[in-house]
Amino acid sequence: MKSKIDLKLILALFGVALIWGTTYLGIRVAVESIPAWYVTAIRQAVASLIILILLVKQKELKWIGWSSFKRQILLSILMVVIANGMTTVAEKTIPSGLASLINATSPLLVFIGCVFLGIQKASLKGFVGVFIGFLGIVFIFRDGLNDLLEPGYRNGIISLIIAVSGWTIGTIYSKKHSGKPQYIFLNLFYQFVFSAIIQLGLAKVFSGEADVSSWKTESILATVYLAVFGSVLGYFCYHYALKKVSASEVSILTYFNTIIAIFLGWLILNEEVGLDLIVATVLIIAGVFITNYKKKAEVKVT
């Protein structure tokens, strides 16, 4: 019996690639005048409110049970508080294109993690891809190790490493403990509410009281964009895709995010795109592609 192409899945995958490619630009604009943790707290608070309205309107707001609640809290910590939060912190001192490029290594770590946990089989092709991908990372810093001596740059890189680690663990966990697609918005509601509370607390600790009068209009608009598209629509598409295909396959969309983010950073923010960055991008994308490519790659529902 022939399988039908899942158009919803295709749209979800396209949404992840396009939306999250633009969020790096949005974050960079938002943190220009708003402290990073306030950006994340406002982003998730607005996203929570939007989802709450949708759930109430559809009469789907309900308690998910302690077992599911604990899973959502863990995902919230890994993928929203840590991954999203630390990426936002990093972009205060790191160009958006570089932030997206380092985040693009996540699929390589997902592959290694999935192999280690027995979720997918090890392959020579996979490890060759990982090697090539990490050559790209080495290429980024081949002439710039001295830059790590600068506190702002060093802290930004460390923040990105923490962010990538959180996203990788969360991606693997999401695939291993995936639920039913119809509960995506409900699960995201609990994740965003929890993360908004935690990130507001972090904002108070690291940035003190909010000085709203110093916030620029473009930064506020960028934060709202991040909430509506980056959080609500982006995470919905991402979690929906994870129900249909492997964690590694979903994660390969990272290289589309990277190309979009680097292009927008160059076009709008005048970020430098030198030869080193281009070569590193090619190596990382090639590594991710080799690691995840399958001869009969197909997006179908049986």
PDB file of C-alpha atoms in Angstrom:
ATOM      1  CA  MET A   1       0.000   0.000   0.000  1.00  0.00           C
ATOM      2  CA  LYS A   2       1.414   3.383  -1.047  1.00  0.00           C
ATOM      3  CA  SER A   3       2.086   5.953   1.658  1.00  0.00           C
ATOM      4  CA  LYS A   4       0.722   9.455   1.383  1.00  0.00           C
ATOM      5  CA  ILE A   5       2.910  12.525   1.710  1.00  0.00           C
ATOM      6  CA  ASP A   6       2.243  14.328   5.002  1.00  0.00           C
ATOM      7  CA  LEU A   7       1.746  17.962   3.939  1.00  0.00           C
ATOM      8  CA  LYS A   8       1.409  19.095   7.564  1.00  0.00           C
ATOM      9  CA  LEU A   9       4.816  17.632   8.327  1.00  0.00           C
ATOM     10  CA  ILE A  10       6.365  19.335   5.300  1.00  0.00           C
ATOM     11  CA  LEU A  11       4.905  22.686   6.420  1.00  0.00           C
ATOM     12  CA  ALA A  12       6.154  22.070   9.964  1.00  0.00           C
ATOM     13  CA  LEU A  13       9.680  21.344   8.716  1.00  0.00           C
ATOM     14  CA  PHE A  14       9.623  24.396   6.454  1.00  0.00           C
ATOM     15  CA  GLY A  15       8.350  26.479   9.367  1.00  0.00           C
ATOM     16  CA  VAL A  16      11.185  25.358  11.633  1.00  0.00           C
ATOM     17  CA  ALA A  17      13.813  26.189   9.003  1.00  0.00           C
ATOM     18  CA  LEU A  18      12.444  29.626   8.091  1.00  0.00           C
ATOM     19  CA  ILE A  19      11.171  30.877  11.448  1.00  0.00           C
ATOM     20  CA  TRP A  20      14.156  29.884  13.537  1.00  0.00           C
ATOM     21  CA  GLY A  21      16.503  31.234  10.891  1.00  0.00           C
ATOM     22  CA  THR A  22      15.036  34.691  11.517  1.00  0.00           C
ATOM     23  CA  THR A  23      15.011  34.435  15.320  1.00  0.00           C
ATOM     24  CA  TYR A  24      18.775  34.947  15.576  1.00  0.00           C
ATOM     25  CA  LEU A  25      18.296  38.342  13.969  1.00  0.00           C
ATOM     26  CA  GLY A  26      15.333  39.020  16.262  1.00  0.00           C
ATOM     27  CA  ILE A  27      17.339  38.159  19.372  1.00  0.00           C
ATOM     28  CA  ARG A  28      20.242  40.367  18.337  1.00  0.00           C
ATOM     29  CA  VAL A  29      17.911  43.341  17.803  1.00  0.00           C
ATOM     30  CA  ALA A  30      16.028  42.653  21.060  1.00  0.00           C
ATOM     31  CA  VAL A  31      19.131  42.547  23.284  1.00  0.00           C
ATOM     32  CA  GLU A  32      20.413  45.855  21.910  1.00  0.00           C
ATOM     33  CA  SER A  33      18.448  47.703  24.581  1.00  0.00           C
ATOM     34  CA  ILE A  34      16.673  45.022  26.668  1.00  0.00           C
ATOM     35  CA  PRO A  35      18.637  42.790  29.081  1.00  0.00           C
ATOM     36  CA  ALA A  36      18.813  39.230  27.732  1.00  0.00           C
ATOM     37  CA  TRP A  37      16.918  37.502  30.539  1.00  0.00           C
ATOM     38  CA  TYR A  38      14.125  40.085  30.335  1.00  0.00           C
ATOM     39  CA  VAL A  39      13.886  39.377  26.596  1.00  0.00           C
ATOM     40  CA  THR A  40      13.447  35.653  27.261  1.00  0.00           C
ATOM     41  CA  ALA A  41      11.038  36.184  30.177  1.00  0.00           C
ATOM     42  CA  ILE A  42       8.811  38.549  28.157  1.00  0.00           C
ATOM     43  CA  ARG A  43       9.027  36.275  25.125  1.00  0.00           C
ATOM     44  CA  GLN A  44       7.792  33.213  26.995  1.00  0.00           C
ATOM     45  CA  ALA A  45       5.205  35.182  28.998  1.00  0.00           C
ATOM     46  CA  VAL A  46       3.629  36.570  25.822  1.00  0.00           C
ATOM     47  CA  ALA A  47       3.800  33.132  24.201  1.00  0.00           C
ATOM     48  CA  SER A  48       2.106  31.602  27.270  1.00  0.00           C
ATOM     49  CA  LEU A  49      -0.713  34.146  27.084  1.00  0.00           C
ATOM     50  CA  ILE A  50      -1.295  33.472  23.375  1.00  0.00           C
ATOM     51  CA  ILE A  51      -1.413  29.719  23.914  1.00  0.00           C
ATOM     52  CA  LEU A  52      -3.667  30.137  26.961  1.00  0.00           C
ATOM     53  CA  ILE A  53      -6.189  32.082  24.859  1.00  0.00           C
ATOM     54  CA  LEU A  54      -6.090  29.373  22.167  1.00  0.00           C
ATOM     55  CA  LEU A  55      -6.539  26.576  24.701  1.00  0.00           C
ATOM     56  CA  VAL A  56      -9.459  28.291  26.451  1.00  0.00           C
ATOM     57  CA  LYS A  57     -11.121  29.094  23.128  1.00  0.00           C
ATOM     58  CA  GLN A  58     -10.823  25.452  22.034  1.00  0.00           C
ATOM     59  CA  LYS A  59     -11.773  24.190  25.517  1.00  0.00           C
ATOM     60  CA  GLU A  60      -8.542  22.188  25.734  1.00  0.00           C
ATOM     61  CA  LEU A  61      -7.003  23.727  28.858  1.00  0.00           C
ATOM     62  CA  LYS A  62      -6.638  20.977  31.460  1.00  0.00           C
ATOM     63  CA  TRP A  63      -4.296  19.388  33.968  1.00  0.00           C
ATOM     64  CA  ILE A  64      -1.898  16.954  32.253  1.00  0.00           C
ATOM     65  CA  GLY A  65      -1.063  14.845  35.309  1.00  0.00           C
ATOM     66  CA  TRP A  66       2.073  14.831  37.420  1.00  0.00           C
ATOM     67  CA  SER A  67       3.999  12.396  35.211  1.00  0.00           C
ATOM     68  CA  SER A  68       3.526  14.482  32.070  1.00  0.00           C
ATOM     69  CA  PHE A  69       3.985  17.714  34.036  1.00  0.00           C
ATOM     70  CA  LYS A  70       7.434  16.598  35.209  1.00  0.00           C
ATOM     71  CA  ARG A  71       8.412  15.781  31.624  1.00  0.00           C
ATOM     72  CA  GLN A  72       7.336  19.239  30.457  1.00  0.00           C
ATOM     73  CA  ILE A  73       9.281  20.912  33.262  1.00  0.00           C
ATOM     74  CA  LEU A  74      12.414  19.013  32.255  1.00  0.00           C
ATOM     75  CA  LEU A  75      11.957  19.989  28.601  1.00  0.00           C
ATOM     76  CA  SER A  76      11.297  23.572  29.641  1.00  0.00           C
ATOM     77  CA  ILE A  77      14.555  23.698  31.580  1.00  0.00           C
ATOM     78  CA  LEU A  78      16.599  22.117  28.782  1.00  0.00           C
ATOM     79  CA  MET A  79      15.116  23.672  25.634  1.00  0.00           C
ATOM     80  CA  VAL A  80      13.675  26.978  26.793  1.00  0.00           C
ATOM     81  CA  VAL A  81      15.456  28.149  29.938  1.00  0.00           C
ATOM     82  CA  ILE A  82      18.906  26.797  29.014  1.00  0.00           C
ATOM     83  CA  ALA A  83      18.990  26.553  25.192  1.00  0.00           C
ATOM     84  CA  ASN A  84      16.907  29.598  24.318  1.00  0.00           C
ATOM     85  CA  GLY A  85      17.961  31.606  27.360  1.00  0.00           C
ATOM     86  CA  MET A  86      21.701  31.101  26.992  1.00  0.00           C
ATOM     87  CA  THR A  87      21.585  31.751  23.236  1.00  0.00           C
ATOM     88  CA  THR A  88      19.895  35.062  24.004  1.00  0.00           C
ATOM     89  CA  VAL A  89      22.558  35.880  26.598  1.00  0.00           C
ATOM     90  CA  ALA A  90      25.296  34.975  24.104  1.00  0.00           C
ATOM     91  CA  GLU A  91      23.981  37.273  21.378  1.00  0.00           C
ATOM     92  CA  LYS A  92      24.627  40.303  23.557  1.00  0.00           C
ATOM     93  CA  THR A  93      28.330  39.871  22.735  1.00  0.00           C
ATOM     94  CA  ILE A  94      28.353  37.405  19.801  1.00  0.00           C
ATOM     95  CA  PRO A  95      27.193  38.154  16.209  1.00  0.00           C
ATOM     96  CA  SER A  96      23.915  36.461  15.265  1.00  0.00           C
ATOM     97  CA  GLY A  97      25.524  34.600  12.353  1.00  0.00           C
ATOM     98  CA  LEU A  98      28.227  33.075  14.552  1.00  0.00           C
ATOM     99  CA  ALA A  99      25.640  32.140  17.191  1.00  0.00           C
ATOM    100  CA  SER A 100      23.573  30.301  14.591  1.00  0.00           C
ATOM    101  CA  LEU A 101      26.659  28.543  13.213  1.00  0.00           C
ATOM    102  CA  ILE A 102      27.722  27.191  16.601  1.00  0.00           C
ATOM    103  CA  ASN A 103      24.138  26.114  17.292  1.00  0.00           C
ATOM    104  CA  ALA A 104      24.273  24.264  13.960  1.00  0.00           C
ATOM    105  CA  THR A 105      26.529  21.651  15.565  1.00  0.00           C
ATOM    106  CA  SER A 106      23.572  20.358  17.569  1.00  0.00           C
ATOM    107  CA  PRO A 107      22.630  17.649  14.995  1.00  0.00           C
ATOM    108  CA  LEU A 108      26.120  16.188  15.286  1.00  0.00           C
ATOM    109  CA  LEU A 109      25.753  15.946  19.056  1.00  0.00           C
ATOM    110  CA  VAL A 110      22.232  14.552  18.632  1.00  0.00           C
ATOM    111  CA  PHE A 111      23.651  11.790  16.423  1.00  0.00           C
ATOM    112  CA  ILE A 112      26.358  10.936  18.960  1.00  0.00           C
ATOM    113  CA  GLY A 113      23.812  10.943  21.791  1.00  0.00           C
ATOM    114  CA  CYS A 114      21.309   8.798  19.885  1.00  0.00           C
ATOM    115  CA  VAL A 115      24.026   6.258  19.048  1.00  0.00           C
ATOM    116  CA  PHE A 116      25.233   6.178  22.641  1.00  0.00           C
ATOM    117  CA  LEU A 117      21.684   5.580  23.930  1.00  0.00           C
ATOM    118  CA  GLY A 118      20.877   3.007  21.258  1.00  0.00           C
ATOM    119  CA  ILE A 119      18.169   5.130  19.613  1.00  0.00           C
ATOM    120  CA  GLN A 120      19.894   4.792  16.251  1.00  0.00           C
ATOM    121  CA  LYS A 121      22.701   2.656  14.861  1.00  0.00           C
ATOM    122  CA  ALA A 122      26.296   3.799  14.603  1.00  0.00           C
ATOM    123  CA  SER A 123      27.741   4.138  11.110  1.00  0.00           C
ATOM    124  CA  LEU A 124      31.068   5.024   9.568  1.00  0.00           C
ATOM    125  CA  LYS A 125      29.315   7.645   7.437  1.00  0.00           C
ATOM    126  CA  GLY A 126      27.861   9.209  10.561  1.00  0.00           C
ATOM    127  CA  PHE A 127      31.183   9.520  12.332  1.00  0.00           C
ATOM    128  CA  VAL A 128      32.865  10.872   9.176  1.00  0.00           C
ATOM    129  CA  GLY A 129      30.173  13.559   9.125  1.00  0.00           C
ATOM    130  CA  VAL A 130      30.761  14.361  12.788  1.00  0.00           C
ATOM    131  CA  PHE A 131      34.507  14.679  12.145  1.00  0.00           C
ATOM    132  CA  ILE A 132      33.985  17.033   9.184  1.00  0.00           C
ATOM    133  CA  GLY A 133      31.447  19.092  11.135  1.00  0.00           C
ATOM    134  CA  PHE A 134      33.751  19.613  14.056  1.00  0.00           C
ATOM    135  CA  LEU A 135      36.549  20.561  11.669  1.00  0.00           C
ATOM    136  CA  GLY A 136      34.326  23.526  10.907  1.00  0.00           C
ATOM    137  CA  ILE A 137      34.309  24.507  14.567  1.00  0.00           C
ATOM    138  CA  VAL A 138      38.094  24.231  14.677  1.00  0.00           C
ATOM    139  CA  PHE A 139      38.241  26.422  11.562  1.00  0.00           C
ATOM    140  CA  ILE A 140      36.178  29.149  13.268  1.00  0.00           C
ATOM    141  CA  PHE A 141      38.746  29.524  16.013  1.00  0.00           C
ATOM    142  CA  ARG A 142      41.946  28.700  14.092  1.00  0.00           C
ATOM    143  CA  ASP A 143      43.045  32.342  14.002  1.00  0.00           C
ATOM    144  CA  GLY A 144      40.841  33.633  16.757  1.00  0.00           C
ATOM    145  CA  LEU A 145      41.844  31.820  19.934  1.00  0.00           C
ATOM    146  CA  ASN A 146      43.154  35.112  21.300  1.00  0.00           C
ATOM    147  CA  ASP A 147      39.608  36.473  21.032  1.00  0.00           C
ATOM    148  CA  LEU A 148      38.665  34.093  23.848  1.00  0.00           C
ATOM    149  CA  LEU A 149      40.788  36.227  26.159  1.00  0.00           C
ATOM    150  CA  GLU A 150      38.215  39.010  25.754  1.00  0.00           C
ATOM    151  CA  PRO A 151      35.645  38.471  28.559  1.00  0.00           C
ATOM    152  CA  GLY A 152      32.534  39.359  26.552  1.00  0.00           C
ATOM    153  CA  TYR A 153      33.412  37.107  23.622  1.00  0.00           C
ATOM    154  CA  ARG A 154      34.528  34.255  25.894  1.00  0.00           C
ATOM    155  CA  ASN A 155      31.347  34.422  27.969  1.00  0.00           C
ATOM    156  CA  GLY A 156      29.299  34.449  24.776  1.00  0.00           C
ATOM    157  CA  ILE A 157      30.985  31.290  23.490  1.00  0.00           C
ATOM    158  CA  ILE A 158      30.559  29.547  26.852  1.00  0.00           C
ATOM    159  CA  SER A 159      26.880  30.527  26.870  1.00  0.00           C
ATOM    160  CA  LEU A 160      26.458  29.020  23.396  1.00  0.00           C
ATOM    161  CA  ILE A 161      28.139  25.769  24.439  1.00  0.00           C
ATOM    162  CA  ILE A 162      25.686  25.495  27.342  1.00  0.00           C
ATOM    163  CA  ALA A 163      22.787  26.355  24.999  1.00  0.00           C
ATOM    164  CA  VAL A 164      23.765  23.690  22.444  1.00  0.00           C
ATOM    165  CA  SER A 165      24.143  21.088  25.194  1.00  0.00           C
ATOM    166  CA  GLY A 166      20.677  21.845  26.565  1.00  0.00           C
ATOM    167  CA  TRP A 167      19.068  21.731  23.117  1.00  0.00           C
ATOM    168  CA  THR A 168      20.791  18.455  22.235  1.00  0.00           C
ATOM    169  CA  ILE A 169      19.694  16.688  25.413  1.00  0.00           C
ATOM    170  CA  GLY A 170      16.171  18.077  25.056  1.00  0.00           C
ATOM    171  CA  THR A 171      15.913  16.932  21.419  1.00  0.00           C
ATOM    172  CA  ILE A 172      16.958  13.393  22.269  1.00  0.00           C
ATOM    173  CA  TYR A 173      14.650  13.284  25.285  1.00  0.00           C
ATOM    174  CA  SER A 174      11.717  14.634  23.230  1.00  0.00           C
ATOM    175  CA  LYS A 175      12.089  11.857  20.674  1.00  0.00           C
ATOM    176  CA  LYS A 176      12.485   9.124  23.262  1.00  0.00           C
ATOM    177  CA  HIS A 177       9.463  10.278  25.285  1.00  0.00           C
ATOM    178  CA  SER A 178       7.262  11.760  22.557  1.00  0.00           C
ATOM    179  CA  GLY A 179       3.573  12.194  23.231  1.00  0.00           C
ATOM    180  CA  LYS A 180       0.581  12.605  20.949  1.00  0.00           C
ATOM    181  CA  PRO A 181       0.603  15.562  18.517  1.00  0.00           C
ATOM    182  CA  GLN A 182      -2.775  16.872  19.712  1.00  0.00           C
ATOM    183  CA  TYR A 183      -1.243  17.790  23.070  1.00  0.00           C
ATOM    184  CA  ILE A 184       1.541  19.967  21.651  1.00  0.00           C
ATOM    185  CA  PHE A 185      -0.004  23.331  22.561  1.00  0.00           C
ATOM    186  CA  LEU A 186      -0.998  22.129  26.015  1.00  0.00           C
ATOM    187  CA  ASN A 187       2.513  20.858  26.702  1.00  0.00           C
ATOM    188  CA  LEU A 188       4.046  24.074  25.370  1.00  0.00           C
ATOM    189  CA  PHE A 189       1.775  26.111  27.642  1.00  0.00           C
ATOM    190  CA  TYR A 190       3.193  24.411  30.724  1.00  0.00           C
ATOM    191  CA  GLN A 191       6.746  24.711  29.374  1.00  0.00           C
ATOM    192  CA  PHE A 192       6.454  28.417  28.612  1.00  0.00           C
ATOM    193  CA  VAL A 193       4.732  29.385  31.853  1.00  0.00           C
ATOM    194  CA  PHE A 194       7.406  27.611  33.892  1.00  0.00           C
ATOM    195  CA  SER A 195      10.264  29.072  31.827  1.00  0.00           C
ATOM    196  CA  ALA A 196       8.812  32.601  31.992  1.00  0.00           C
ATOM    197  CA  ILE A 197       8.767  32.424  35.806  1.00  0.00           C
ATOM    198  CA  ILE A 198      12.324  31.058  36.002  1.00  0.00           C
ATOM    199  CA  GLN A 199      13.696  33.524  33.463  1.00  0.00           C
ATOM    200  CA  LEU A 200      12.025  36.481  35.172  1.00  0.00           C
ATOM    201  CA  GLY A 201      13.770  35.413  38.360  1.00  0.00           C
ATOM    202  CA  LEU A 202      17.092  35.224  36.477  1.00  0.00           C
ATOM    203  CA  ALA A 203      16.417  38.680  35.022  1.00  0.00           C
ATOM    204  CA  LYS A 204      15.924  40.118  38.509  1.00  0.00           C
ATOM    205  CA  VAL A 205      19.129  38.464  39.723  1.00  0.00           C
ATOM    206  CA  PHE A 206      21.400  39.438  36.809  1.00  0.00           C
ATOM    207  CA  SER A 207      19.842  42.704  35.595  1.00  0.00           C
ATOM    208  CA  GLY A 208      17.953  44.128  38.576  1.00  0.00           C
ATOM    209  CA  GLU A 209      14.737  46.074  38.120  1.00  0.00           C
ATOM    210  CA  ALA A 210      13.661  46.649  34.526  1.00  0.00           C
ATOM    211  CA  ASP A 211      14.285  50.149  33.175  1.00  0.00           C
ATOM    212  CA  VAL A 212      11.569  50.089  30.526  1.00  0.00           C
ATOM    213  CA  SER A 213      12.159  53.724  29.577  1.00  0.00           C
ATOM    214  CA  SER A 214      15.525  52.748  28.064  1.00  0.00           C
ATOM    215  CA  TRP A 215      14.057  50.032  25.855  1.00  0.00           C
ATOM    216  CA  LYS A 216      13.982  50.900  22.161  1.00  0.00           C
ATOM    217  CA  THR A 217      10.845  50.357  20.080  1.00  0.00           C
ATOM    218  CA  GLU A 218      12.627  48.024  17.652  1.00  0.00           C
ATOM    219  CA  SER A 219      13.839  45.867  20.549  1.00  0.00           C
ATOM    220  CA  ILE A 220      10.317  45.601  21.952  1.00  0.00           C
ATOM    221  CA  LEU A 221       8.903  44.685  18.523  1.00  0.00           C
ATOM    222  CA  ALA A 222      11.656  42.106  18.054  1.00  0.00           C
ATOM    223  CA  THR A 223      10.767  40.528  21.415  1.00  0.00           C
ATOM    224  CA  VAL A 224       7.097  40.307  20.415  1.00  0.00           C
ATOM    225  CA  TYR A 225       8.140  38.701  17.111  1.00  0.00           C
ATOM    226  CA  LEU A 226      10.207  36.158  19.019  1.00  0.00           C
ATOM    227  CA  ALA A 227       7.194  35.330  21.195  1.00  0.00           C
ATOM    228  CA  VAL A 228       4.628  34.917  18.417  1.00  0.00           C
ATOM    229  CA  PHE A 229       6.777  33.290  15.762  1.00  0.00           C
ATOM    230  CA  GLY A 230       9.929  32.026  17.488  1.00  0.00           C
ATOM    231  CA  SER A 231       8.134  30.502  20.486  1.00  0.00           C
ATOM    232  CA  VAL A 232       4.507  29.725  19.625  1.00  0.00           C
ATOM    233  CA  LEU A 233       4.715  28.850  15.939  1.00  0.00           C
ATOM    234  CA  GLY A 234       8.350  27.714  15.853  1.00  0.00           C
ATOM    235  CA  TYR A 235       8.134  25.347  18.831  1.00  0.00           C
ATOM    236  CA  PHE A 236       4.798  23.989  17.636  1.00  0.00           C
ATOM    237  CA  CYS A 237       6.294  23.091  14.252  1.00  0.00           C
ATOM    238  CA  TYR A 238       9.384  21.615  15.901  1.00  0.00           C
ATOM    239  CA  HIS A 239       7.521  19.381  18.348  1.00  0.00           C
ATOM    240  CA  TYR A 240       5.045  18.303  15.677  1.00  0.00           C
ATOM    241  CA  ALA A 241       7.931  17.271  13.399  1.00  0.00           C
ATOM    242  CA  LEU A 242       9.549  15.278  16.216  1.00  0.00           C
ATOM    243  CA  LYS A 243       6.434  13.087  16.405  1.00  0.00           C
ATOM    244  CA  LYS A 244       6.869  12.103  12.764  1.00  0.00           C
ATOM    245  CA  VAL A 245      10.572  11.776  12.017  1.00  0.00           C
ATOM    246  CA  SER A 246      13.784  11.093  13.915  1.00  0.00           C
ATOM    247  CA  ALA A 247      15.455  13.655  16.146  1.00  0.00           C
ATOM    248  CA  SER A 248      18.490  13.726  13.847  1.00  0.00           C
ATOM    249  CA  GLU A 249      16.344  14.336  10.758  1.00  0.00           C
ATOM    250  CA  VAL A 250      14.554  17.257  12.406  1.00  0.00           C
ATOM    251  CA  SER A 251      17.862  18.672  13.601  1.00  0.00           C
ATOM    252  CA  ILE A 252      19.337  18.846  10.073  1.00  0.00           C
ATOM    253  CA  LEU A 253      17.067  21.857   9.559  1.00  0.00           C
ATOM    254  CA  THR A 254      19.642  23.672  11.660  1.00  0.00           C
ATOM    255  CA  TYR A 255      21.791  24.231   8.574  1.00  0.00           C
ATOM    256  CA  PHE A 256      18.951  26.039   6.831  1.00  0.00           C
ATOM    257  CA  ASN A 257      18.553  28.171   9.956  1.00  0.00           C
ATOM    258  CA  THR A 258      22.250  28.941   9.782  1.00  0.00           C
ATOM    259  CA  ILE A 259      22.257  30.071   6.160  1.00  0.00           C
ATOM    260  CA  ILE A 260      19.239  32.313   6.756  1.00  0.00           C
ATOM    261  CA  ALA A 261      20.682  33.731   9.985  1.00  0.00           C
ATOM    262  CA  ILE A 262      24.097  34.491   8.472  1.00  0.00           C
ATOM    263  CA  PHE A 263      22.517  36.122   5.424  1.00  0.00           C
ATOM    264  CA  LEU A 264      20.179  38.310   7.514  1.00  0.00           C
ATOM    265  CA  GLY A 265      22.983  39.260   9.904  1.00  0.00           C
ATOM    266  CA  TRP A 266      25.073  40.400   6.940  1.00  0.00           C
ATOM    267  CA  LEU A 267      22.180  42.122   5.145  1.00  0.00           C
ATOM    268  CA  ILE A 268      20.512  43.930   8.057  1.00  0.00           C
ATOM    269  CA  LEU A 269      23.070  44.129  10.869  1.00  0.00           C
ATOM    270  CA  ASN A 270      26.175  44.546   8.678  1.00  0.00           C
ATOM    271  CA  GLU A 271      27.850  41.588  10.374  1.00  0.00           C
ATOM    272  CA  GLU A 272      31.140  40.567   8.777  1.00  0.00           C
ATOM    273  CA  VAL A 273      31.037  37.374   6.708  1.00  0.00           C
ATOM    274  CA  GLY A 274      34.661  36.520   6.007  1.00  0.00           C
ATOM    275  CA  LEU A 275      36.249  33.540   4.283  1.00  0.00           C
ATOM    276  CA  ASP A 276      36.805  31.735   7.578  1.00  0.00           C
ATOM    277  CA  LEU A 277      33.106  31.896   8.446  1.00  0.00           C
ATOM    278  CA  ILE A 278      32.086  30.716   4.959  1.00  0.00           C
ATOM    279  CA  VAL A 279      34.488  27.743   5.042  1.00  0.00           C
ATOM    280  CA  ALA A 280      33.369  26.833   8.573  1.00  0.00           C
ATOM    281  CA  THR A 281      29.729  27.016   7.475  1.00  0.00           C
ATOM    282  CA  VAL A 282      30.382  24.724   4.497  1.00  0.00           C
ATOM    283  CA  LEU A 283      32.226  22.201   6.684  1.00  0.00           C
ATOM    284  CA  ILE A 284      29.555  22.139   9.391  1.00  0.00           C
ATOM    285  CA  ILE A 285      26.674  21.877   6.922  1.00  0.00           C
ATOM    286  CA  ALA A 286      28.515  19.150   4.995  1.00  0.00           C
ATOM    287  CA  GLY A 287      29.144  17.274   8.232  1.00  0.00           C
ATOM    288  CA  VAL A 288      25.505  17.470   9.277  1.00  0.00           C
ATOM    289  CA  PHE A 289      24.336  16.392   5.833  1.00  0.00           C
ATOM    290  CA  ILE A 290      26.694  13.412   5.655  1.00  0.00           C
ATOM    291  CA  THR A 291      25.768  12.326   9.181  1.00  0.00           C
ATOM    292  CA  ASN A 292      22.020  12.378   8.540  1.00  0.00           C
ATOM    293  CA  TYR A 293      21.665  11.659   4.819  1.00  0.00           C
ATOM    294  CA  LYS A 294      19.721   8.571   3.837  1.00  0.00           C
ATOM    295  CA  LYS A 295      19.398   7.248   0.289  1.00  0.00           C
ATOM    296  CA  LYS A 296      15.666   6.832   0.654  1.00  0.00           C
ATOM    297  CA  ALA A 297      14.971   9.896   2.714  1.00  0.00           C
ATOM    298  CA  GLU A 298      11.234  10.372   2.709  1.00  0.00           C
ATOM    299  CA  VAL A 299       8.663  12.325   4.681  1.00  0.00           C
ATOM    300  CA  LYS A 300       5.634  10.047   4.756  1.00  0.00           C
ATOM    301  CA  VAL A 301       2.919   8.680   6.968  1.00  0.00           C
ATOM    302  CA  THR A 302       2.089   4.977   6.764  1.00  0.00           C
TER     303      THR A 302
END
